[in-house]
Coordinates of N, CA and C in Angstrom, one line a residue:
F1 N 88.6 142.3 202.6 CA 88.0 142.9 201.6 C 86.6 142.3 201.4
E2 N 85.6 143.1 200.8 CA 84.5 142.8 200.5 C 84.1 143.4 199.0
V3 N 83.0 142.9 198.5 CA 82.7 143.4 197.1 C 81.3 144.1 197.2
K4 N 81.3 145.3 196.6 CA 80.1 146.0 196.6 C 79.2 145.4 195.3
P5 N 77.9 145.7 195.3 CA 77.0 145.1 194.5 C 77.5 145.1 192.9
G6 N 78.1 146.2 192.5 CA 78.6 146.3 191.2 C 79.9 145.6 190.9
G7 N 80.4 144.9 192.0 CA 81.7 144.1 191.8 C 82.9 144.8 192.3
K8 N 82.7 146.0 192.7 CA 84.0 146.8 193.1 C 84.5 146.4 194.5
P9 N 85.7 146.0 194.7 CA 86.2 145.5 196.0 C 86.5 146.8 196.9
H10 N 86.2 146.7 198.2 CA 86.4 147.8 199.3 C 86.8 147.1 200.4
L11 N 87.4 147.9 201.5 CA 87.8 147.4 202.8 C 86.5 147.0 203.5
S12 N 86.6 145.8 204.2 CA 85.3 145.3 205.1 C 85.2 146.3 206.1
A13 N 83.9 146.0 206.6 CA 83.4 146.7 207.7 C 84.2 146.6 209.0
S14 N 85.1 145.6 209.1 CA 85.9 145.4 210.2 C 87.0 146.4 210.3
H15 N 87.2 147.2 209.3 CA 88.1 148.3 209.4 C 87.3 149.7 209.7
V16 N 86.8 149.7 211.0 CA 85.9 150.7 211.4 C 86.8 152.0 211.5
G17 N 86.2 153.0 211.1 CA 87.0 154.4 211.2 C 88.1 154.6 210.1
V18 N 88.3 153.7 209.2 CA 89.3 153.8 208.0 C 88.3 154.0 206.7
D19 N 88.3 155.2 206.3 CA 87.5 155.6 205.2 C 88.3 155.7 203.9
L20 N 89.1 154.7 203.7 CA 90.0 154.6 202.5 C 89.2 153.9 201.3
A21 N 89.3 154.4 200.2 CA 88.8 153.8 198.8 C 90.0 153.5 198.0
F22 N 90.0 152.5 197.2 CA 91.1 152.2 196.3 C 90.5 151.7 194.9
N23 N 91.5 151.6 194.0 CA 91.1 151.2 192.8 C 92.3 150.8 192.1
V24 N 92.4 149.8 191.2 CA 93.6 149.2 190.7 C 93.3 149.1 189.1
S25 N 94.4 149.3 188.3 CA 94.3 149.0 186.8 C 95.7 148.6 186.4
H26 N 95.8 147.8 185.3 CA 97.0 147.4 184.7 C 96.9 147.4 183.2
T27 N 98.0 147.4 182.6 CA 98.2 147.2 181.1 C 99.5 146.8 181.0
R28 N 99.9 146.4 179.7 CA 101.3 145.9 179.4 C 102.2 147.0 179.8
G29 N 103.2 146.7 180.8 CA 104.2 147.6 181.2 C 104.0 148.5 182.3
L30 N 102.7 148.4 182.8 CA 102.4 149.4 183.9 C 101.2 149.0 184.8
V31 N 101.3 149.2 186.1 CA 100.2 149.0 187.0 C 100.0 150.3 187.6
A32 N 98.7 150.6 188.0 CA 98.4 151.8 188.7 C 97.4 151.5 189.8
C33 N 97.5 152.1 191.0 CA 96.7 152.0 192.1 C 96.3 153.4 192.5
A34 N 95.1 153.7 192.6 CA 94.6 155.0 193.2 C 94.1 154.9 194.6
I35 N 94.3 155.6 195.6 CA 93.9 155.5 196.9 C 93.3 156.9 197.3
G36 N 92.2 157.0 198.0 CA 91.5 158.2 198.5 C 91.0 158.0 199.8
R37 N 90.8 159.0 200.5 CA 90.2 159.1 201.8 C 88.8 159.7 201.7
G38 N 87.7 159.0 201.9 CA 86.3 159.7 201.9 C 85.9 160.0 200.5
V39 N 86.3 159.3 199.5 CA 85.9 159.7 198.0 C 85.5 158.4 197.4
D40 N 84.8 158.6 196.3 CA 84.7 157.4 195.4 C 85.9 157.6 194.5
I41 N 86.6 156.6 194.0 CA 87.9 156.8 193.2 C 87.8 155.7 192.2
G42 N 88.4 156.0 191.0 CA 88.5 155.0 189.8 C 89.9 155.4 189.2
V43 N 90.5 154.3 188.6 CA 91.8 154.6 187.9 C 91.8 153.7 186.7
D44 N 92.3 154.2 185.6 CA 92.5 153.2 184.4 C 93.7 153.7 183.8
V45 N 94.4 152.7 183.3 CA 95.7 153.0 182.5 C 95.7 152.1 181.3
E46 N 96.2 152.6 180.1 CA 96.2 152.0 178.9 C 97.5 152.3 178.2
S47 N 97.9 151.5 177.3 CA 99.0 151.8 176.4 C 98.5 152.4 175.1
I48 N 99.3 153.6 174.7 CA 98.7 154.3 173.6 C 99.2 153.6 172.2
D49 N 99.9 152.6 172.3 CA 100.4 151.9 171.2 C 99.5 150.6 171.0
R50 N 98.4 150.6 171.7 CA 97.5 149.4 171.7 C 96.9 149.2 170.4
A51 N 96.9 148.1 169.7 CA 96.2 147.9 168.4 C 94.6 147.8 168.6
V52 N 94.0 149.0 168.3 CA 92.7 149.0 168.5 C 92.0 150.0 167.5
E53 N 90.9 149.7 166.9 CA 90.2 150.5 166.0 C 89.2 151.5 166.7
G54 N 89.9 152.4 167.3 CA 89.2 153.4 168.3 C 87.9 154.1 167.6
R55 N 87.9 154.5 166.4 CA 86.8 155.3 165.7 C 85.6 154.2 165.7
D56 N 85.9 152.9 165.5 CA 84.6 152.2 165.4 C 84.2 151.9 166.8
I57 N 84.9 151.7 167.8 CA 84.4 151.6 169.2 C 83.8 152.9 169.6
A58 N 84.3 154.0 169.3 CA 83.7 155.2 169.7 C 82.3 155.6 169.2
T59 N 82.3 155.1 167.9 CA 80.9 155.3 167.2 C 79.8 154.4 167.9
R60 N 80.2 153.2 168.4 CA 79.2 152.4 169.1 C 79.0 152.8 170.5
Y61 N 80.0 153.2 171.1 CA 80.0 153.5 172.6 C 80.1 154.8 173.2
F62 N 80.6 155.7 172.5 CA 81.0 157.1 173.0 C 79.8 158.0 172.7
S63 N 79.8 159.1 173.5 CA 78.8 160.2 173.1 C 79.1 160.7 171.8
P64 N 78.1 161.4 171.2 CA 78.1 162.1 169.8 C 79.3 163.1 169.9
D65 N 79.3 163.9 170.9 CA 80.3 165.0 171.1 C 81.9 164.3 171.0
E66 N 82.0 163.3 171.7 CA 83.2 162.7 171.8 C 83.6 162.0 170.3
V67 N 82.6 161.6 169.7 CA 82.9 161.0 168.3 C 83.4 162.2 167.4
R68 N 82.7 163.4 167.4 CA 83.1 164.6 166.7 C 84.4 165.0 167.1
L69 N 84.8 164.9 168.3 CA 86.2 165.4 168.8 C 87.1 164.4 168.2
L70 N 86.9 163.1 168.1 CA 87.9 162.2 167.4 C 87.9 162.4 165.9
D71 N 86.8 162.7 165.3 CA 86.8 163.0 163.8 C 87.6 164.3 163.5
A72 N 87.7 165.1 164.3 CA 88.5 166.3 164.0 C 89.9 166.1 164.1
C73 N 90.5 164.9 164.5 CA 91.8 164.7 164.7 C 92.6 163.9 163.5
D74 N 93.7 164.1 163.3 CA 94.4 163.2 162.3 C 94.5 161.9 162.8
A75 N 94.9 160.9 162.0 CA 94.9 159.5 162.3 C 95.8 159.2 163.5
V76 N 96.9 159.8 163.8 CA 97.9 159.6 164.9 C 97.4 160.2 166.1
E77 N 96.8 161.4 166.0 CA 96.3 162.1 167.2 C 95.2 161.4 167.5
R78 N 94.2 160.9 166.7 CA 93.0 160.2 166.9 C 93.2 158.9 167.8
R79 N 94.3 158.2 167.6 CA 94.6 157.0 168.4 C 94.8 157.5 169.8
V80 N 95.6 158.3 170.1 CA 96.1 158.9 171.4 C 94.8 159.4 172.0
R81 N 94.1 160.4 171.4 CA 92.8 160.9 172.0 C 91.8 159.9 172.2
F82 N 91.5 158.8 171.4 CA 90.7 157.8 171.8 C 91.1 157.0 173.1
I83 N 92.4 156.8 173.3 CA 92.9 156.2 174.5 C 92.6 157.1 175.7
E84 N 92.9 158.4 175.5 CA 92.7 159.3 176.6 C 91.3 159.4 177.0
L85 N 90.4 159.5 176.1 CA 88.8 159.4 176.4 C 88.5 158.1 177.1
W86 N 89.1 157.0 176.5 CA 88.7 155.6 177.1 C 89.1 155.8 178.5
T87 N 90.3 156.1 178.9 CA 90.8 156.0 180.3 C 89.9 156.9 181.1
L88 N 89.6 158.0 180.6 CA 88.7 158.8 181.5 C 87.4 158.2 181.7
K89 N 86.9 157.7 180.7 CA 85.5 157.0 180.9 C 85.5 155.8 181.8
E90 N 86.6 155.0 181.6 CA 86.6 153.8 182.5 C 87.0 154.2 183.9
A91 N 87.8 155.2 184.2 CA 88.1 155.6 185.4 C 86.8 156.0 186.3
Y92 N 85.8 156.8 185.4 CA 84.6 157.2 186.0 C 83.7 156.0 186.4
V93 N 83.5 155.1 185.4 CA 82.7 154.0 185.7 C 83.2 153.1 186.8
K94 N 84.4 153.0 186.8 CA 85.1 152.2 188.0 C 84.9 153.0 189.4
A95 N 84.9 154.3 189.4 CA 84.6 155.1 190.6 C 83.2 155.1 191.1
I96 N 82.3 154.9 190.2 CA 80.9 154.7 190.7 C 80.6 153.2 190.9
G97 N 81.5 152.3 190.7 CA 81.3 151.0 191.0 C 80.6 150.3 190.0
R98 N 80.3 150.7 188.8 CA 79.3 150.0 187.8 C 80.3 149.4 186.8
G99 N 81.6 149.8 186.4 CA 82.4 149.2 185.5 C 81.8 149.3 184.1
L100 N 82.2 148.6 183.2 CA 81.8 148.8 181.8 C 80.4 148.2 181.5
G101 N 79.7 147.8 182.6 CA 78.2 147.5 182.5 C 77.3 148.9 182.3
H102 N 78.1 150.0 182.7 CA 77.4 151.3 182.7 C 77.6 151.8 181.2
S103 N 76.5 152.4 180.6 CA 76.5 152.9 179.2 C 77.5 154.0 179.2
L104 N 78.6 153.9 178.2 CA 79.5 154.8 178.1 C 79.1 156.1 177.3
A105 N 77.9 155.9 176.6 CA 77.3 157.0 175.7 C 76.4 158.1 176.6
T106 N 76.2 157.7 177.8 CA 75.3 158.6 178.8 C 76.2 159.8 179.4
F107 N 77.4 159.7 179.2 CA 78.3 160.8 179.6 C 79.4 161.1 178.8
G108 N 80.1 162.2 179.0 CA 81.2 162.3 178.0 C 82.3 163.3 178.6
F109 N 83.5 163.5 177.9 CA 84.6 164.3 178.2 C 84.8 165.1 177.0
A110 N 85.3 166.3 177.2 CA 86.0 167.1 176.2 C 87.2 167.7 176.7
F111 N 88.1 168.0 175.9 CA 89.4 168.7 176.3 C 89.2 170.2 176.1
D112 N 89.5 170.9 177.3 CA 89.2 172.3 177.3 C 90.6 173.0 177.2
G113 N 90.9 173.6 176.0 CA 92.3 174.3 175.8 C 93.4 173.2 175.9
D114 N 94.5 173.6 176.2 CA 95.6 172.8 176.4 C 95.7 171.8 177.5
R115 N 95.1 172.1 178.6 CA 95.2 171.3 179.7 C 94.0 171.0 180.5
G116 N 92.9 171.4 180.1 CA 91.7 171.2 180.7 C 90.9 170.0 180.4
I117 N 89.9 169.5 181.3 CA 88.9 168.5 181.0 C 87.7 169.0 181.3
R118 N 86.6 168.8 180.5 CA 85.3 169.0 180.8 C 84.5 167.8 180.9
F119 N 83.6 167.7 182.0 CA 82.9 166.5 182.1 C 81.4 166.8 181.9
A120 N 80.7 166.0 181.0 CA 79.3 166.1 180.8 C 78.7 164.8 181.4
P121 N 78.2 165.0 182.6 CA 77.7 163.9 183.5 C 76.5 163.2 183.0
P122 N 76.2 161.9 183.4 CA 75.0 161.3 183.0 C 74.0 162.0 183.9
P123 N 72.7 161.8 183.5 CA 71.5 162.2 184.3 C 71.7 161.8 185.8
G124 N 71.4 162.8 186.7 CA 71.5 162.5 188.1 C 72.8 162.8 188.8
E125 N 73.8 163.1 188.1 CA 75.1 163.5 188.5 C 75.4 165.0 188.3
Q126 N 76.2 165.6 189.1 CA 76.7 166.9 188.8 C 78.1 166.8 188.6
A127 N 78.5 167.7 187.5 CA 80.0 167.7 187.1 C 80.7 168.4 188.2
T128 N 80.3 169.2 188.9 CA 80.9 170.1 190.0 C 81.4 169.1 191.2
Q129 N 80.8 167.8 191.1 CA 81.2 167.1 192.2 C 82.4 166.0 191.8
W130 N 82.9 166.2 190.7 CA 83.9 165.3 190.4 C 85.2 165.9 189.8
T131 N 86.3 165.4 190.0 CA 87.6 165.8 189.7 C 88.3 164.7 189.0
F132 N 88.8 165.1 187.8 CA 89.6 164.2 186.8 C 90.9 164.6 186.5
A133 N 91.8 163.6 186.4 CA 93.2 164.0 186.1 C 93.6 162.9 184.9
L134 N 94.4 163.5 183.9 CA 94.8 162.6 182.9 C 96.3 162.8 182.9
L135 N 97.2 161.6 183.0 CA 98.5 161.7 183.1 C 99.1 160.9 182.0
A136 N 100.5 161.2 181.9 CA 101.3 160.3 180.9 C 102.6 159.7 181.9
P137 N 102.4 158.7 182.5 CA 103.3 158.1 183.4 C 104.5 157.6 182.6
S138 N 104.4 157.5 181.2 CA 105.5 157.1 180.4 C 105.1 157.6 179.0
V139 N 106.0 157.6 178.1 CA 105.8 158.0 176.7 C 104.7 157.1 176.0
R140 N 104.5 155.9 176.6 CA 103.8 155.0 175.9 C 102.3 154.7 176.6
H141 N 102.1 155.4 177.8 CA 100.9 155.2 178.5 C 100.2 156.3 178.8
R142 N 98.8 156.2 179.0 CA 98.0 157.3 179.7 C 97.2 156.7 180.9
L143 N 97.2 157.5 181.8 CA 96.5 157.1 183.2 C 95.6 158.2 183.5
A144 N 94.3 157.8 183.8 CA 93.1 158.7 184.3 C 92.7 158.3 185.7
V145 N 92.5 159.4 186.5 CA 92.0 159.3 187.8 C 90.7 160.0 187.8
A146 N 89.5 159.3 188.5 CA 88.3 160.0 188.6 C 88.0 160.0 190.1
T147 N 87.7 161.2 190.6 CA 87.3 161.1 192.1 C 86.0 161.9 192.3
R148 N 85.1 161.3 193.0 CA 83.8 162.1 193.5 C 84.2 162.9 194.7
S149 N 84.7 164.0 194.3 CA 85.1 165.1 195.3 C 85.7 166.3 194.4
P150 N 85.1 167.5 194.6 CA 85.3 168.6 193.9 C 86.7 169.2 194.4
R151 N 87.3 168.7 195.5 CA 88.5 169.2 196.0 C 89.7 168.4 196.0
A152 N 89.6 167.2 195.1 CA 90.5 166.3 195.2 C 91.9 166.8 194.6
V153 N 92.9 166.4 195.2 CA 94.3 166.6 194.5 C 95.0 165.4 194.2
V154 N 95.5 165.3 193.0 CA 96.1 164.0 192.5 C 97.5 164.1 192.7
R155 N 98.0 163.2 193.4 CA 99.6 163.1 193.6 C 100.1 161.8 193.0
M156 N 101.2 161.8 192.4 CA 101.7 160.6 191.8 C 102.8 160.1 192.6
V157 N 102.9 158.9 193.0 CA 104.1 158.1 193.6 C 104.5 157.1 192.6
E158 N 105.7 157.3 192.2 CA 106.4 156.3 191.2 C 107.2 155.3 191.8
E159 N 107.1 154.1 191.3 CA 108.0 153.0 191.6 C 108.2 152.2 190.3
A160 N 109.4 152.2 189.7 CA 109.5 151.6 188.4 C 110.6 150.6 188.5
H161 N 110.6 149.6 187.7 CA 111.7 148.8 187.5 C 112.8 149.5 186.8
E162 N 114.2 149.0 186.7 CA 115.1 149.7 185.9 C 114.8 150.1 184.5
E163 N 114.2 149.2 183.8 CA 114.0 149.3 182.4 C 112.9 150.5 182.2
A164 N 112.0 150.5 183.2 CA 110.9 151.5 183.1 C 111.5 152.9 183.4
H165 N 112.5 152.9 184.2 CA 113.1 154.3 184.4 C 113.5 155.1 183.2
E166 N 113.9 154.3 182.3 CA 114.4 155.2 181.0 C 113.3 155.9 180.3
E167 N 111.9 155.3 180.4 CA 110.8 155.8 179.8 C 110.1 156.9 180.7
A168 N 110.3 156.8 181.9 CA 109.5 157.5 183.0 C 109.8 159.0 182.9
D169 N 108.8 159.8 182.8 CA 109.0 161.3 183.0 C 109.0 161.7 184.4
H170 N 110.2 161.8 184.9 CA 110.3 162.2 186.3 C 109.7 163.6 186.6
G171 N 109.1 163.9 187.6 CA 108.5 165.2 188.0 C 107.2 165.3 187.2
L172 N 106.6 164.1 187.0 CA 105.4 164.0 186.4 C 104.2 164.9 186.8
Q173 N 103.5 165.7 185.9 CA 102.5 166.5 186.1 C 101.4 166.1 185.3
P174 N 100.2 166.3 185.7 CA 98.9 165.8 184.9 C 98.9 166.6 183.5
L175 N 98.7 165.9 182.4 CA 98.5 166.4 181.1 C 97.3 167.4 181.1
R176 N 96.1 166.9 181.8 CA 94.9 167.7 181.8 C 94.3 167.4 183.2
R177 N 93.5 168.3 183.7 CA 92.8 168.2 184.9 C 91.4 168.9 184.7
S178 N 90.5 168.5 185.4 CA 89.2 169.2 185.4 C 89.0 170.5 186.3
D179 N 90.2 170.6 187.0 CA 90.1 171.9 187.9 C 91.2 172.8 187.7
W180 N 91.7 172.9 186.4 CA 92.7 173.8 185.9 C 92.4 175.2 186.2
R181 N 91.0 175.6 186.3 CA 90.8 177.0 186.4 C 91.1 177.5 187.9
G182 N 91.6 176.7 188.7 CA 91.8 177.1 190.1 C 90.8 177.5 191.0
R183 N 90.1 176.2 191.3 CA 89.0 176.4 192.1 C 89.6 176.8 193.6
R184 N 88.8 177.5 194.3 CA 89.2 177.9 195.6 C 89.6 176.7 196.5
G185 N 90.8 176.8 196.9 CA 91.2 175.7 197.9 C 91.9 174.7 197.2
V186 N 92.1 174.6 195.8 CA 92.7 173.6 195.0 C 93.9 174.3 194.5
P187 N 95.1 173.7 194.8 CA 96.3 174.3 194.3 C 96.4 174.1 192.9
R188 N 97.1 175.0 192.1 CA 97.3 174.8 190.7 C 98.8 174.2 190.7
P189 N 98.9 173.3 189.6 CA 100.2 172.7 189.5 C 101.2 173.7 188.9

């Protein structure tokens, strides 16, 4: 393994011809690993019952549109929406290899209908070059995947301990995706 300038690990040059990218995230009760071929990829997972004052963090670090989205929610929904936005934002900055050193206010996400995600990219990026998925691997967690690839397909492979099987939603489908409108060549779930 080697480390890119922003601190993101990647396979070393000795793996010639292997164009695999990966990213890892963990939180209490869950570990996630995203793997892609020929793409930039990031993953984040968080617990939705995490004790955090999301509104205060959003006001300081999120885009104004995201703050308005949170303000339109009741208290319970606001906590879940904050975690969903946070995981999407962190997955993106991990995919670009910048981590939380990248300003979170320069880009944003919005929820499009019941199942869509809209991405407002930072200057120099094109929304059409990215695919995002937001999943609920358990009733207590949200997981976001970001890939710099307009045709990415997110598949989930689950491996859980016995106690986690009780909470797992087998047959898991994304809660939201940035490509729900059925881009050509991208299968609809």
